[in-house]
CSV table of C-alpha atoms in Angstrom, one decimal:
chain,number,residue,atom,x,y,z
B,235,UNK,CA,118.3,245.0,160.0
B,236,UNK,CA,121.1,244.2,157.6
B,237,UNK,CA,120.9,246.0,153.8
B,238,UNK,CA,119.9,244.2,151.1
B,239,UNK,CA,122.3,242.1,149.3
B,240,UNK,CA,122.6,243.3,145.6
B,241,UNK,CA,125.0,241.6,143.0
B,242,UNK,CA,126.5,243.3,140.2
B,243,UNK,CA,129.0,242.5,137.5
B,244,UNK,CA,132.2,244.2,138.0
B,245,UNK,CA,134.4,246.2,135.3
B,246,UNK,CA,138.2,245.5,135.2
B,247,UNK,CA,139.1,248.8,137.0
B,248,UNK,CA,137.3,247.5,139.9
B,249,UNK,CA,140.3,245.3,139.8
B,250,UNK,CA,142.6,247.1,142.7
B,251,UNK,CA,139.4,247.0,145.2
B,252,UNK,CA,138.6,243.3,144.5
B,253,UNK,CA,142.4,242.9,145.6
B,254,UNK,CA,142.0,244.8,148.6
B,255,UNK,CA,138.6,242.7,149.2
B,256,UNK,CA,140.6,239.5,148.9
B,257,UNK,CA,143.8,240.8,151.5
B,258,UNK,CA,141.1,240.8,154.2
B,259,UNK,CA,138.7,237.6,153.1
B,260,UNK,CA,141.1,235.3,152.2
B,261,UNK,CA,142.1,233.8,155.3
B,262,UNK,CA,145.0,231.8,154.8
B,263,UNK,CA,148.3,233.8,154.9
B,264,UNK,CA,149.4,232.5,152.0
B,265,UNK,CA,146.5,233.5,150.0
B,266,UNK,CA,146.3,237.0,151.5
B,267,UNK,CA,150.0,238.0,150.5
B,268,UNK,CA,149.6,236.5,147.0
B,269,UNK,CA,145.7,238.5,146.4
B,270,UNK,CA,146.9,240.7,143.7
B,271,UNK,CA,149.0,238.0,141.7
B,272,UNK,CA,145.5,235.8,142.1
B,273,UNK,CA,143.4,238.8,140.6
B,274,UNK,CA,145.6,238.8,137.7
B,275,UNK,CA,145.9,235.4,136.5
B,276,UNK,CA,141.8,235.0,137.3
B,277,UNK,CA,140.9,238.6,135.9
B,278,UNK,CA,142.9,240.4,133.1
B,279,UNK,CA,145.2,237.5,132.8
B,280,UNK,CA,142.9,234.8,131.6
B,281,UNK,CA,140.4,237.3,130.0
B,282,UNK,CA,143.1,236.9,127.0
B,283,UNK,CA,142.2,233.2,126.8
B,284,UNK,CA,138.2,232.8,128.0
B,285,UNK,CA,134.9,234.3,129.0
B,286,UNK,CA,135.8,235.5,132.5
B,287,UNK,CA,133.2,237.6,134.7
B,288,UNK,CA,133.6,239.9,137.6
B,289,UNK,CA,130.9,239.7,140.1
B,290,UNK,CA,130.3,241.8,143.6
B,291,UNK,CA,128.2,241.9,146.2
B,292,UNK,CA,127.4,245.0,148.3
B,293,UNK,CA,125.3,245.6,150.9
B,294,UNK,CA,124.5,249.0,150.5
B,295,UNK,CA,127.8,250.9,148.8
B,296,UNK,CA,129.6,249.0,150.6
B,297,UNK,CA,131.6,245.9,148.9
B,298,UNK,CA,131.0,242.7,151.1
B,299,UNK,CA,131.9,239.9,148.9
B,300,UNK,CA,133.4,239.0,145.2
B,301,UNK,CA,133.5,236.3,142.7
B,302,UNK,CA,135.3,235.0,139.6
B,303,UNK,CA,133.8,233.1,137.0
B,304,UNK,CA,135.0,231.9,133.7
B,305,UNK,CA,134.0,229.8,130.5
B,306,UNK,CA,136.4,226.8,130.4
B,307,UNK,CA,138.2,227.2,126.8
B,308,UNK,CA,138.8,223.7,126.4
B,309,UNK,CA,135.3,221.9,127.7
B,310,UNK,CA,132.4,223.6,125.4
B,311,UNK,CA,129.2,223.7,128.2
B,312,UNK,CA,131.8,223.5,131.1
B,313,UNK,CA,131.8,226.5,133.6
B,314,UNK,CA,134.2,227.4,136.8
B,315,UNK,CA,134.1,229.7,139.6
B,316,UNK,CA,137.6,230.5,140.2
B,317,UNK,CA,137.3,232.7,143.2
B,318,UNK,CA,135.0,233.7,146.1
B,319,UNK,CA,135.5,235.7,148.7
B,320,UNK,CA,133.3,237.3,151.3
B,321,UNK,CA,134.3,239.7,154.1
B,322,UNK,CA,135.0,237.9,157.4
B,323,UNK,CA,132.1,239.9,158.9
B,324,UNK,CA,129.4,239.5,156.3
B,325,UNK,CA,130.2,235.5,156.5
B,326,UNK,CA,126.8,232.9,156.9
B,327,UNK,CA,124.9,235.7,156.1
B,328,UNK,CA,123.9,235.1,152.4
B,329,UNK,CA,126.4,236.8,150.6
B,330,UNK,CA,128.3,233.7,149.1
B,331,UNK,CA,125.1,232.1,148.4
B,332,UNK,CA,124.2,234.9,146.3
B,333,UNK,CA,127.2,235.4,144.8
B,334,UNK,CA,127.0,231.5,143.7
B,335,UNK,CA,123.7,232.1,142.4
B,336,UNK,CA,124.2,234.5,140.1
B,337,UNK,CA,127.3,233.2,138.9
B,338,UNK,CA,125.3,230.5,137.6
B,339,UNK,CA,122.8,232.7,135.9
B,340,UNK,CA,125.7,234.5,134.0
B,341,UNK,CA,127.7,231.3,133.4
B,342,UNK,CA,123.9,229.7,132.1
B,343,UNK,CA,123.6,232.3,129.3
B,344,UNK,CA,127.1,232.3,127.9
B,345,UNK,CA,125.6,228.9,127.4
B,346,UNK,CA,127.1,226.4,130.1
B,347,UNK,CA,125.4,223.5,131.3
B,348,UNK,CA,127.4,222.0,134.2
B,349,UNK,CA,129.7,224.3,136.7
B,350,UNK,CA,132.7,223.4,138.6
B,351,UNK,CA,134.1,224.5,141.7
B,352,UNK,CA,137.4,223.7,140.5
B,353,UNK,CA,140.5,225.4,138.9
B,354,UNK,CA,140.2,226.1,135.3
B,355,UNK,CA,144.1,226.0,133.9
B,356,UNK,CA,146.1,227.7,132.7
B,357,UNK,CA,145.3,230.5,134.8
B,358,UNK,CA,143.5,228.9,138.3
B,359,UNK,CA,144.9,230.2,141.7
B,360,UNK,CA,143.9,227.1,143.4
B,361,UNK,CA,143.1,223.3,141.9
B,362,UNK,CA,139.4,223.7,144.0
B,363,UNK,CA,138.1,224.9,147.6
B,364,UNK,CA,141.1,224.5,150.7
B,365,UNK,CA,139.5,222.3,152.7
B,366,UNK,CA,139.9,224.7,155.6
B,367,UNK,CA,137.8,227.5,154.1
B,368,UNK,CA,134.9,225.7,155.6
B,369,UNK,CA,132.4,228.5,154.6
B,370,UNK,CA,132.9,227.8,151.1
B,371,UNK,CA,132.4,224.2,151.7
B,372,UNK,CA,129.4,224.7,153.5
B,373,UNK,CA,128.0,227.2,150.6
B,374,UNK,CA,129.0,224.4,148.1
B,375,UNK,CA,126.9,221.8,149.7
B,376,UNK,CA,123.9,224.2,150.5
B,377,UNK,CA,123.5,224.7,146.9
B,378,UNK,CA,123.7,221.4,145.8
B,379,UNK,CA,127.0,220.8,144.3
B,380,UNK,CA,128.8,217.5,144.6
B,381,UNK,CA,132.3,216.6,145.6
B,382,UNK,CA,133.5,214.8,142.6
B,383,UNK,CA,137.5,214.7,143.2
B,384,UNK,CA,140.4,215.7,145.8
B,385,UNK,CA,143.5,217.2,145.0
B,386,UNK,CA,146.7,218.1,147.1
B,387,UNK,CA,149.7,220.2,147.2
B,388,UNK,CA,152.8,219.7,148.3
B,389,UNK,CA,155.3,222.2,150.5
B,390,UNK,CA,159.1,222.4,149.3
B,391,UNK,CA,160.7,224.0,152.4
B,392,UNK,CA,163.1,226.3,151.3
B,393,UNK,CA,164.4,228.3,154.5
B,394,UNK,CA,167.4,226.7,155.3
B,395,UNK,CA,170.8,225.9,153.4
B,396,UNK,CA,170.2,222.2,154.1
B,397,UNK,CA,167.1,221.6,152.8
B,398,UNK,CA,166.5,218.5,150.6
B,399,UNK,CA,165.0,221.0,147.9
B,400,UNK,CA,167.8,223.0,148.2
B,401,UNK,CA,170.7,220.0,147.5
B,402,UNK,CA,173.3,221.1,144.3
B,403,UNK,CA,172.4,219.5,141.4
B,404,UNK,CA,175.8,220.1,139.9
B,405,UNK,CA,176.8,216.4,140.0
B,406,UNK,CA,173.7,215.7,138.3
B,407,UNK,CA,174.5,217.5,135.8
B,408,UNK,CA,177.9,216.7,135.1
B,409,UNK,CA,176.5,212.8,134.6
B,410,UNK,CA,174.3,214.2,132.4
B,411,UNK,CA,176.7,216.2,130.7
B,412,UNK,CA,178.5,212.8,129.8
B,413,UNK,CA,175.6,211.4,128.4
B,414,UNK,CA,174.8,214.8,126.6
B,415,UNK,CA,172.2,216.5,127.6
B,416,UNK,CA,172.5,220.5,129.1
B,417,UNK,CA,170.3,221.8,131.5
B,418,UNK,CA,169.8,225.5,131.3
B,419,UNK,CA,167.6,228.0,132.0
B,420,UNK,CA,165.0,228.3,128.8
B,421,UNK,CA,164.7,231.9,127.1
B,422,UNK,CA,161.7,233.3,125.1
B,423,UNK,CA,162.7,232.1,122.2
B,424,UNK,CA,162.7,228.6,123.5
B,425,UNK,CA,158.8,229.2,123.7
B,426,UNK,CA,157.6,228.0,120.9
B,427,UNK,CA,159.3,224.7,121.1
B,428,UNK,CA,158.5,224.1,124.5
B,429,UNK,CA,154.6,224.8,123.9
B,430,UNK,CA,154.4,222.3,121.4
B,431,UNK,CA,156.3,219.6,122.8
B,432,UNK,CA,154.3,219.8,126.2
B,433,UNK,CA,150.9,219.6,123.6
B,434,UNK,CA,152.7,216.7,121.6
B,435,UNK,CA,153.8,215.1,124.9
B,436,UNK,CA,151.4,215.5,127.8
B,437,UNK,CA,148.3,217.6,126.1
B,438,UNK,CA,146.5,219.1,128.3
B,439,UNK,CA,146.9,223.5,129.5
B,440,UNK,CA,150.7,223.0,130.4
B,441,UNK,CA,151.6,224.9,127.2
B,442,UNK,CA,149.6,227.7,128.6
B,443,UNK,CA,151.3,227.4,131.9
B,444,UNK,CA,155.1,227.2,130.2
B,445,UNK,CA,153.6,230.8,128.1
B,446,UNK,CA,153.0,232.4,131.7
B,447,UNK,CA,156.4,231.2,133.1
B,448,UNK,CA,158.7,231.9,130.4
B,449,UNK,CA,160.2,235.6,130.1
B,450,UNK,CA,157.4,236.6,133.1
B,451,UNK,CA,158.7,238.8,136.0
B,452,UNK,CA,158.1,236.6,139.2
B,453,UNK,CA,158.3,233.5,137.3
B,454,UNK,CA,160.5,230.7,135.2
B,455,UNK,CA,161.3,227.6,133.8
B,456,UNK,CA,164.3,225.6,132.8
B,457,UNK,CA,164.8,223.0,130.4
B,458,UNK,CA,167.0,220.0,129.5
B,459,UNK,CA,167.7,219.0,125.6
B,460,UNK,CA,170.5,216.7,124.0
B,461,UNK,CA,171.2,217.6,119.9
B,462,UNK,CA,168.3,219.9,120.0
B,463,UNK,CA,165.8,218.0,121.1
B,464,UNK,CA,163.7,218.5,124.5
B,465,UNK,CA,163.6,215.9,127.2
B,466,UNK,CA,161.9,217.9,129.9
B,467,UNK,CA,161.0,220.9,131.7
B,468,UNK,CA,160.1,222.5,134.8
B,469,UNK,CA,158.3,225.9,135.3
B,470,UNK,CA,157.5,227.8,138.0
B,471,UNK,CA,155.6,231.4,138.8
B,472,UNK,CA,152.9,230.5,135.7
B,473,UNK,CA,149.9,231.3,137.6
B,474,UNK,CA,151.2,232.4,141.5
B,475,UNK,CA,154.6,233.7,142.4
B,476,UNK,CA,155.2,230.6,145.5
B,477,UNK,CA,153.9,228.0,143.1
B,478,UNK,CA,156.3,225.5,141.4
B,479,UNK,CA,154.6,223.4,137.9
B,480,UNK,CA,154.4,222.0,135.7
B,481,UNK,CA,156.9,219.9,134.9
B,482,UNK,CA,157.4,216.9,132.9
B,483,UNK,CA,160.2,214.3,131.0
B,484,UNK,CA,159.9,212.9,127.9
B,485,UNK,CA,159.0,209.4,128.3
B,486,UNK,CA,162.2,208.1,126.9
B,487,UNK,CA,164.3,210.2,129.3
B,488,UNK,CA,162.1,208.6,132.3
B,489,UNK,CA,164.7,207.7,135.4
B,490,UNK,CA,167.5,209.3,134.3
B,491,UNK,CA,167.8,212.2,136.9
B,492,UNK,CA,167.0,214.7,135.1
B,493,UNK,CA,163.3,215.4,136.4
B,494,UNK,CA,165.1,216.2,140.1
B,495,UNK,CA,168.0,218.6,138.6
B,496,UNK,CA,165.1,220.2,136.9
B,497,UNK,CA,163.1,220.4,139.9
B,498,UNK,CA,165.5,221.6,142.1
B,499,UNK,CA,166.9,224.3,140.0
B,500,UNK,CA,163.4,225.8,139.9
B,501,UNK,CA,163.0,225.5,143.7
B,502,UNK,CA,166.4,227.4,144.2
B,503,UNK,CA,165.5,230.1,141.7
B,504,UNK,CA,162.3,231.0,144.1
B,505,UNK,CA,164.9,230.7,147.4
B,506,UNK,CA,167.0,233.1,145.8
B,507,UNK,CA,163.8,235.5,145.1
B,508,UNK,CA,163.4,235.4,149.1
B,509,UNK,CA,161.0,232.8,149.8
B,510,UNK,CA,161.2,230.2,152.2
B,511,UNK,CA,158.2,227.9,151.3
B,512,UNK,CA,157.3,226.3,147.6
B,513,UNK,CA,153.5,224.9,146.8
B,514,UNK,CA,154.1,222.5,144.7
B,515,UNK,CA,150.5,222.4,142.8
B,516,UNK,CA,147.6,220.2,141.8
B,517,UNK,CA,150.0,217.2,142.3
B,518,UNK,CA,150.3,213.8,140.4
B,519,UNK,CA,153.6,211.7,141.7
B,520,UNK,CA,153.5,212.3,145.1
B,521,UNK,CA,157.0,209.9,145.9
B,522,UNK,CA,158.8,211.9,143.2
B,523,UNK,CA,158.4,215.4,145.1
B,524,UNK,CA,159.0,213.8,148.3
B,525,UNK,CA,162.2,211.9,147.3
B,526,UNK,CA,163.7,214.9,145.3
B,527,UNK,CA,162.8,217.8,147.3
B,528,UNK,CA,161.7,216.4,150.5
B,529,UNK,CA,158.4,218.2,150.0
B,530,UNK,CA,155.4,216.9,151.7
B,531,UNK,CA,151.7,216.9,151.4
B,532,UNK,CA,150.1,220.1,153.1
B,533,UNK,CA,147.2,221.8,151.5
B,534,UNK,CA,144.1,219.5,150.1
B,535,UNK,CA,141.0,220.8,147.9
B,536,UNK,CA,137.9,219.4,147.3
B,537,UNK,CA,136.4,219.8,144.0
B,538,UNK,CA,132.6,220.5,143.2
B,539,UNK,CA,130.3,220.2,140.1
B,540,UNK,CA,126.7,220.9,139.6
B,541,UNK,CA,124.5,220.3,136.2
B,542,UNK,CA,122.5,223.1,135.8
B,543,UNK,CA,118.8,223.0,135.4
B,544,UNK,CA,117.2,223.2,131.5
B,545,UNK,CA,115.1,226.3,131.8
């Protein structure tokens, strides 16, 4: 007769075994290699910025599943489990259900109303469920959360000279050069600028994102600018080492080349760190990654809400 499942909250220097936890559960190779970088952003990493909660479930002493919950910073009521993982053995055997039942226990009395099964930026390790961890579907639906949205990635292929996300962008740039703009690698102190013309800009997290990319180990950005003023960005390594965003280009600067040159700069800073493969995540213009990098659509994520009952 299987042990009991028992959930408990998890302190930070649990941290290491939670990684360990996700190496085996997390199913996708991709996911598995990157398990400690997906800790950190989720765990101490976003703790900086929100409510975030640790939660494990053991059967006996023995660890058998974890989750990741936090308090969205920016949508007062608004919940998100960022991570869930159960042991490939203790799968369809209650231990994600539990897991997603406490979680909204904890998340109900730091006073959220509605909980998403979606990423909560700027520190998400996925934009919602991969629709090919079916388990985690499957939990989703038993416990009555809705699909509300899809989202995609795309994959930059970046293990051979020839790649289209690999072409020189040193033409580009001497066009651009002519016109005035430089295109260089942005520096810490470039941080405050860029954070407030990505809130004046675009709103949204993305200043968040460019505050993990900038002057982080594993991670990047680069910038264009004429007489001092920004016209773009791009930013990689922000919340997982493979991942490439965000980027963006002033309005006014809109077709001029120098979203690609951007782009592609970034792409051949993560080549030269040894990887062969890009995500590009949580993607908007779909024909602008494809025509400038060749990338193509590869991993798609549903995403979930639920309103909570009044108790």
């Amino acid at each position: 007769m299987d042990a009991e499942i028992t959930v408990t909250e998890l302190t930070a220097d649990l941290a290491p075994t939670v990684v360990r936890l996700c190496q085996q559960a997390l199913d996708l190779p991709e996911d598995a290699a990157e398990a400690a970088s997906i800790v950190d952003v989720l765990w101490p990493r976003a703790s900086a910025d929100r409510p975030v909660v640790g939660l494990g479930a053991y059967r006996g002493a023995d660890l058998v599943g974890v989750l990741i919950c936090s308090v969205s910073s920016a949508e007062p009521g608004i919940g998100h489990v960022d991570l869930v993982a159960v042991h490939s053995d203790q799968r369809r055997r209650g231990v994600g259900r539990a897991l997603l039942q406490r979680a909204e226990r904890v998340l109900a009395e730091r006073g959220v109303t509605e909980v998403l099964l979606a990423g909560n930026p700027p520190y998400y390790a996925w934009p919602g469920i991969d629709v090919r961890y079916t388990p985690a579907v499957c939990a989703a639906l038993a416990l009555g959360y809705q699909q509300d949205r899809t989202a995609w990635n795309m994959t930059a292929d970046l293990s051979y000279d020839g790649s289209p996300a690999l072409r020189s962008t040193e033409a580009a740039q001497r066009r651009l050069a002519d016109q005035g703009v430089t295109v260089r690698r942005a520096e810490p102190a470039d941080l405050p600028a860029l954070t407030a013309f990505a809130r004046s800009t675009f709103g949204g997290t993305w200043d968040g994102e460019l505050a993990g990319s900038v002057g982080r180990a594993d991670a990047g950005c680069h910038l264009a600018e004429r007489d001092g003023e920004l016209l773009g960005f791009a930013a990689y390594g922000s919340s997982r080492p493979s991942w490439f965003g965000p980027m963006g280009t002033a309005p006014a600067a809109e077709g001029s080349g120098i979203g690609g040159v951007l782009l592609r700069r970034c792409l051949r800073d993560l080549r030269t760190a040894g990887l062969d493969r890009a995500q590009i995540g949580w993607v908007g213009p779909v024909p602008f990654y494809s025509g400038s990098a060749g990338a193509r659509i590869e991993r798609v994520f549903f995403l979930y809400r639920k309103t909570l009952p009044i108790t």
